[in-house]
C-alpha positions in Angstrom: 28.1 68.2 -48.0 28.3 65.5 -50.8 25.7 63.8 -53.6 27.1 60.5 -53.9 26.0 58.8 -57.1 27.3 57.7 -61.0 27.5 61.0 -62.8 25.7 61.5 -65.7 23.1 58.9 -65.0 21.2 61.7 -63.7 16.6 60.4 -62.9 18.0 56.8 -61.3 17.2 55.8 -57.6 21.4 55.4 -57.6 21.7 58.4 -58.0 19.6 60.3 -55.5 22.3 62.0 -53.4 23.2 63.9 -56.2 19.5 65.2 -56.7 19.0 66.0 -53.2 21.6 68.1 -53.5 20.6 69.9 -56.8 17.6 70.8 -54.9 19.4 72.1 -51.8 21.5 74.3 -54.0 18.3 76.0 -55.6 16.9 76.3 -52.1 20.4 78.3 -50.7 20.0 80.0 -54.0 23.4 79.0 -55.5 22.2 76.5 -58.1 23.9 78.4 -61.1 27.3 78.7 -58.8 28.3 74.7 -59.8 31.0 74.6 -61.3 33.6 72.1 -62.3 36.6 71.4 -59.8 39.4 69.4 -61.7 41.6 69.6 -58.4 38.5 66.7 -57.0 37.1 65.7 -59.9 34.0 66.9 -58.7 31.2 69.8 -59.4 31.5 71.9 -57.1 29.3 75.4 -55.4 29.9 77.1 -51.7 27.4 77.7 -49.7 26.2 79.5 -46.5 23.3 78.0 -44.2 22.4 78.9 -40.6 25.8 81.0 -40.2 28.1 77.9 -41.4 29.8 77.7 -44.6 29.5 74.6 -47.1 31.0 72.8 -49.8 28.2 71.1 -51.7 30.0 68.3 -54.1 29.2 66.0 -56.8 32.0 63.4 -57.6 32.1 63.6 -61.2 33.3 59.9 -61.5 31.4 56.3 -61.2 30.1 55.4 -57.3 32.7 53.3 -56.1 35.1 55.7 -57.2 33.5 58.6 -55.2 35.7 58.6 -51.9 38.8 59.6 -54.2 36.9 63.1 -54.8 35.6 63.3 -51.4 39.4 62.9 -50.3 40.8 65.4 -52.7 37.9 68.0 -51.7 38.3 67.5 -48.0 42.6 68.1 -48.6 41.8 71.1 -50.6 39.1 72.2 -48.0 41.0 71.3 -44.9 37.8 69.0 -44.1 37.7 65.7 -42.0 35.8 62.9 -41.7 34.1 64.5 -39.1 33.4 67.4 -41.4 31.8 65.3 -44.1 28.3 64.5 -44.6 27.3 61.9 -47.4 24.1 61.8 -48.8 23.2 58.3 -50.3 20.6 55.8 -51.4 20.0 52.7 -49.5 18.2 49.6 -50.7 17.1 48.6 -47.5 14.8 51.4 -47.1 11.7 52.1 -48.4 11.5 54.6 -51.2 11.4 57.8 -49.5 12.4 56.6 -46.1 15.2 58.6 -44.5 17.8 57.9 -41.7 20.8 60.0 -40.4 23.5 57.6 -38.9 26.6 58.6 -37.8 29.6 56.5 -38.9 29.8 52.8 -38.8 30.3 50.3 -41.4 29.3 51.3 -45.1 26.2 48.4 -45.4 27.2 47.2 -48.9 27.1 50.9 -50.6 30.0 51.4 -52.5 30.0 55.0 -52.8 30.1 55.0 -49.1 32.9 52.2 -48.8 35.1 54.2 -51.5 35.0 57.3 -49.0 35.7 55.3 -46.2 38.4 53.6 -47.8 39.6 57.4 -49.1 39.6 59.0 -46.3 40.6 56.4 -43.8 37.6 56.7 -41.8 34.3 55.7 -41.0 33.4 58.7 -39.2 31.4 60.5 -41.8 27.5 61.6 -41.1 25.6 59.5 -43.9 21.8 61.2 -44.9 20.4 57.6 -46.4 17.7 58.1 -48.8 15.5 55.0 -48.9 15.0 53.9 -52.9 13.7 50.1 -52.1 14.4 47.3 -54.0 13.1 46.6 -57.4 
């Protein structure tokens, strides 16, 4: 599960994906376990939920380069595009509205496009969180 965003720009709508992962880590009681993994240039924590082993990932790169971290982590943890869930902001959805989408285009989202390019696939599931237009 990848929280897309601009690392270090906490509290901005554009980094809502990372904030969702922080909340998920707290709910799974692994929030104290985040560690920097230099191999994929990301903060990583492992968790278990409903019998599934999860890798939670917050790339430490700018949004348009998040895919490099995701592709490296996919290789390290032996994951394919279909195993990856991207959590990201969506300007075209009203604030707080959520949608799940399987595959498809990036719809203008630079972080998603970076992941598609780095993984050579658009088959990732996306949790799109509405942030509305300013």
